Amino acid sequence: MLLDWRDEMVLDHGGLDTDHRDQHDLIRRFVDLPGEEEQRDEALSILEELRTVSTRHFAREERVLASIKYPHLAEHRAQHRRLAEILGEIIMQVEARESAFTFAYTKSKADELLQFWFFDHFAKADLRLKTHLAKFGVR
Ligand SMILES: [Fe+2]
Ligand SMILES: [Fe+2]
């Protein structure tokens, strides 16, 4: 199940945290929707919002990392690109009204993937930025 937002997840007391919280809230809203066909449009609009927020967020985070000359920026940026691609694939699956799978099945897969999508990168890559950000006074 999706982890609750916790104080340890705070990075900069600013824009990055707001974005992460927004991503977290949107994923929670998505997961909380029932897997019924009538919910497909709402599910898609949440995912589109997640895409907008995430595109803006990745650019913002990369700008901050560039400003502190973060040594693993290229790798971090590549991970963001991959996350954007995966989100695009999830959206295509949820959009596919002619799919061989029921919406309930598609959505349950998307539920799992999205939680992993957010937390795997966040826990393994974003939280590691904390000490670098603190060193450069971004917090
Ligand atoms: Fe990141
Ligand atoms: Fe991030």
mmCIF file of C-alpha atoms and ligand atoms in Angstrom:
data_model
loop_
_atom_site.group_PDB
_atom_site.id
_atom_site.type_symbol
_atom_site.label_atom_id
_atom_site.label_comp_id
_atom_site.label_asym_id
_atom_site.label_seq_id
_atom_site.Cartn_x
_atom_site.Cartn_y
_atom_site.Cartn_z
ATOM 1 C CA MET A 1 0.000 0.000 0.000
ATOM 2 C CA LEU A 2 1.111 3.540 -0.619
ATOM 3 C CA LEU A 3 3.248 4.891 2.190
ATOM 4 C CA ASP A 4 1.994 7.925 4.033
ATOM 5 C CA TRP A 5 3.857 11.152 3.616
ATOM 6 C CA ARG A 6 6.408 11.491 6.434
ATOM 7 C CA ASP A 7 8.715 14.229 7.693
ATOM 8 C CA GLU A 8 11.815 12.251 6.658
ATOM 9 C CA MET A 9 10.692 12.724 3.061
ATOM 10 C CA VAL A 10 11.304 16.462 3.236
ATOM 11 C CA LEU A 11 14.185 17.630 1.024
ATOM 12 C CA ASP A 12 14.196 21.395 0.569
ATOM 13 C CA HIS A 13 11.189 22.812 2.469
ATOM 14 C CA GLY A 14 10.200 24.278 -0.867
ATOM 15 C CA GLY A 15 9.267 23.494 -4.434
ATOM 16 C CA LEU A 16 10.698 19.985 -4.552
ATOM 17 C CA ASP A 17 8.714 18.925 -1.503
ATOM 18 C CA THR A 18 5.528 20.465 -2.868
ATOM 19 C CA ASP A 19 6.005 18.537 -6.123
ATOM 20 C CA HIS A 20 6.714 15.259 -4.316
ATOM 21 C CA ARG A 21 3.644 15.719 -2.146
ATOM 22 C CA ASP A 22 1.532 16.485 -5.222
ATOM 23 C CA GLN A 23 2.840 13.358 -6.965
ATOM 24 C CA HIS A 24 2.126 11.315 -3.849
ATOM 25 C CA ASP A 25 -1.411 12.752 -3.485
ATOM 26 C CA LEU A 26 -2.254 12.153 -7.153
ATOM 27 C CA ILE A 27 -1.098 8.537 -6.963
ATOM 28 C CA ARG A 28 -3.160 8.055 -3.825
ATOM 29 C CA ARG A 29 -6.222 9.535 -5.570
ATOM 30 C CA PHE A 30 -5.670 7.198 -8.509
ATOM 31 C CA VAL A 31 -5.261 4.106 -6.329
ATOM 32 C CA ASP A 32 -8.380 5.015 -4.313
ATOM 33 C CA LEU A 33 -10.619 5.037 -7.418
ATOM 34 C CA PRO A 34 -12.746 1.916 -7.921
ATOM 35 C CA GLY A 35 -11.701 -0.199 -10.904
ATOM 36 C CA GLU A 36 -14.983 0.373 -12.707
ATOM 37 C CA GLU A 37 -15.320 1.383 -16.337
ATOM 38 C CA GLU A 38 -17.174 4.598 -15.377
ATOM 39 C CA GLN A 39 -14.036 5.696 -13.517
ATOM 40 C CA ARG A 40 -11.762 5.474 -16.542
ATOM 41 C CA ASP A 41 -12.050 9.153 -17.508
ATOM 42 C CA GLU A 42 -11.388 10.295 -13.956
ATOM 43 C CA ALA A 43 -8.431 7.892 -13.751
ATOM 44 C CA LEU A 44 -7.043 9.351 -16.977
ATOM 45 C CA SER A 45 -7.427 12.921 -15.842
ATOM 46 C CA ILE A 46 -5.513 12.115 -12.635
ATOM 47 C CA LEU A 47 -2.758 10.484 -14.683
ATOM 48 C CA GLU A 48 -2.570 13.480 -17.035
ATOM 49 C CA GLU A 49 -2.227 15.744 -14.031
ATOM 50 C CA LEU A 50 0.503 13.461 -12.680
ATOM 51 C CA ARG A 51 2.277 13.759 -16.035
ATOM 52 C CA THR A 52 2.074 17.576 -15.963
ATOM 53 C CA VAL A 53 3.255 17.792 -12.348
ATOM 54 C CA SER A 54 6.048 15.267 -12.981
ATOM 55 C CA THR A 55 7.343 16.948 -16.139
ATOM 56 C CA ARG A 56 7.552 20.244 -14.270
ATOM 57 C CA HIS A 57 9.055 18.524 -11.234
ATOM 58 C CA PHE A 58 11.794 16.649 -13.089
ATOM 59 C CA ALA A 59 12.888 19.891 -14.759
ATOM 60 C CA ARG A 60 12.852 21.740 -11.442
ATOM 61 C CA GLU A 61 14.811 19.035 -9.649
ATOM 62 C CA GLU A 62 17.371 18.872 -12.459
ATOM 63 C CA ARG A 63 17.789 22.667 -12.303
ATOM 64 C CA VAL A 64 18.450 22.493 -8.559
ATOM 65 C CA LEU A 65 20.922 19.638 -9.036
ATOM 66 C CA ALA A 66 22.725 21.524 -11.795
ATOM 67 C CA SER A 67 22.962 24.591 -9.560
ATOM 68 C CA ILE A 68 24.751 22.604 -6.852
ATOM 69 C CA LYS A 69 26.884 20.747 -9.438
ATOM 70 C CA TYR A 70 25.514 17.414 -8.275
ATOM 71 C CA PRO A 71 28.028 14.795 -9.466
ATOM 72 C CA HIS A 72 25.409 12.202 -10.523
ATOM 73 C CA LEU A 73 23.153 14.578 -12.443
ATOM 74 C CA ALA A 74 23.410 12.745 -15.784
ATOM 75 C CA GLU A 75 22.374 9.461 -14.210
ATOM 76 C CA HIS A 76 19.580 11.115 -12.241
ATOM 77 C CA ARG A 77 18.311 12.856 -15.376
ATOM 78 C CA ALA A 78 18.345 9.555 -17.278
ATOM 79 C CA GLN A 79 16.207 8.015 -14.539
ATOM 80 C CA HIS A 80 13.711 10.883 -14.873
ATOM 81 C CA ARG A 81 13.511 10.289 -18.638
ATOM 82 C CA ARG A 82 12.804 6.615 -18.037
ATOM 83 C CA LEU A 83 10.136 7.436 -15.432
ATOM 84 C CA ALA A 84 8.449 9.790 -17.906
ATOM 85 C CA GLU A 85 8.427 7.005 -20.518
ATOM 86 C CA ILE A 86 6.982 4.494 -18.079
ATOM 87 C CA LEU A 87 4.254 6.935 -17.052
ATOM 88 C CA GLY A 88 3.443 7.416 -20.736
ATOM 89 C CA GLU A 89 3.128 3.646 -21.123
ATOM 90 C CA ILE A 90 0.845 3.398 -18.072
ATOM 91 C CA ILE A 91 -1.368 6.154 -19.501
ATOM 92 C CA MET A 92 -1.579 4.341 -22.847
ATOM 93 C CA GLN A 93 -2.678 1.148 -21.086
ATOM 94 C CA VAL A 94 -5.383 2.963 -19.127
ATOM 95 C CA GLU A 95 -6.534 4.787 -22.283
ATOM 96 C CA ALA A 96 -6.882 1.559 -24.273
ATOM 97 C CA ARG A 97 -10.627 1.037 -24.349
ATOM 98 C CA GLU A 98 -10.260 -1.834 -26.822
ATOM 99 C CA SER A 99 -7.821 -3.685 -24.570
ATOM 100 C CA ALA A 100 -8.151 -7.461 -24.131
ATOM 101 C CA PHE A 101 -8.034 -6.828 -20.390
ATOM 102 C CA THR A 102 -10.810 -5.407 -18.246
ATOM 103 C CA PHE A 103 -10.362 -1.916 -16.879
ATOM 104 C CA ALA A 104 -10.292 -3.405 -13.352
ATOM 105 C CA TYR A 105 -7.276 -5.538 -14.259
ATOM 106 C CA THR A 106 -5.488 -2.729 -16.095
ATOM 107 C CA LYS A 107 -6.075 -0.401 -13.181
ATOM 108 C CA SER A 108 -4.874 -2.894 -10.564
ATOM 109 C CA LYS A 109 -1.625 -3.259 -12.540
ATOM 110 C CA ALA A 110 -1.330 0.525 -12.808
ATOM 111 C CA ASP A 111 -1.966 0.856 -9.042
ATOM 112 C CA GLU A 112 0.996 -1.366 -8.275
ATOM 113 C CA LEU A 113 3.293 0.094 -10.875
ATOM 114 C CA LEU A 114 2.616 3.718 -9.963
ATOM 115 C CA GLN A 115 3.405 3.183 -6.303
ATOM 116 C CA PHE A 116 6.660 1.553 -7.258
ATOM 117 C CA TRP A 117 7.228 4.228 -9.941
ATOM 118 C CA PHE A 118 7.161 6.943 -7.324
ATOM 119 C CA PHE A 119 8.808 5.300 -4.329
ATOM 120 C CA ASP A 120 11.609 3.393 -5.968
ATOM 121 C CA HIS A 121 13.120 6.509 -7.535
ATOM 122 C CA PHE A 122 12.186 8.691 -4.602
ATOM 123 C CA ALA A 123 13.720 6.377 -1.973
ATOM 124 C CA LYS A 124 16.795 5.342 -3.958
ATOM 125 C CA ALA A 125 17.655 8.566 -5.769
ATOM 126 C CA ASP A 126 15.787 11.616 -4.448
ATOM 127 C CA LEU A 127 16.297 10.999 -0.729
ATOM 128 C CA ARG A 128 20.029 10.671 -1.370
ATOM 129 C CA LEU A 129 20.051 14.294 -2.500
ATOM 130 C CA LYS A 130 19.255 15.429 0.993
ATOM 131 C CA THR A 131 22.857 15.714 2.236
ATOM 132 C CA HIS A 132 24.002 17.445 -0.980
ATOM 133 C CA LEU A 133 21.154 19.938 -0.761
ATOM 134 C CA ALA A 134 21.869 20.630 2.896
ATOM 135 C CA LYS A 135 25.559 21.192 2.154
ATOM 136 C CA PHE A 136 24.647 23.849 -0.385
ATOM 137 C CA GLY A 137 22.071 25.441 1.871
ATOM 138 C CA VAL A 138 19.090 24.384 -0.276
ATOM 139 C CA ARG A 139 16.627 23.464 2.465
HETATM 140 FE FE FE B 1 14.530 12.654 -8.956
HETATM 141 FE FE FE B 2 11.912 14.039 -7.296
#
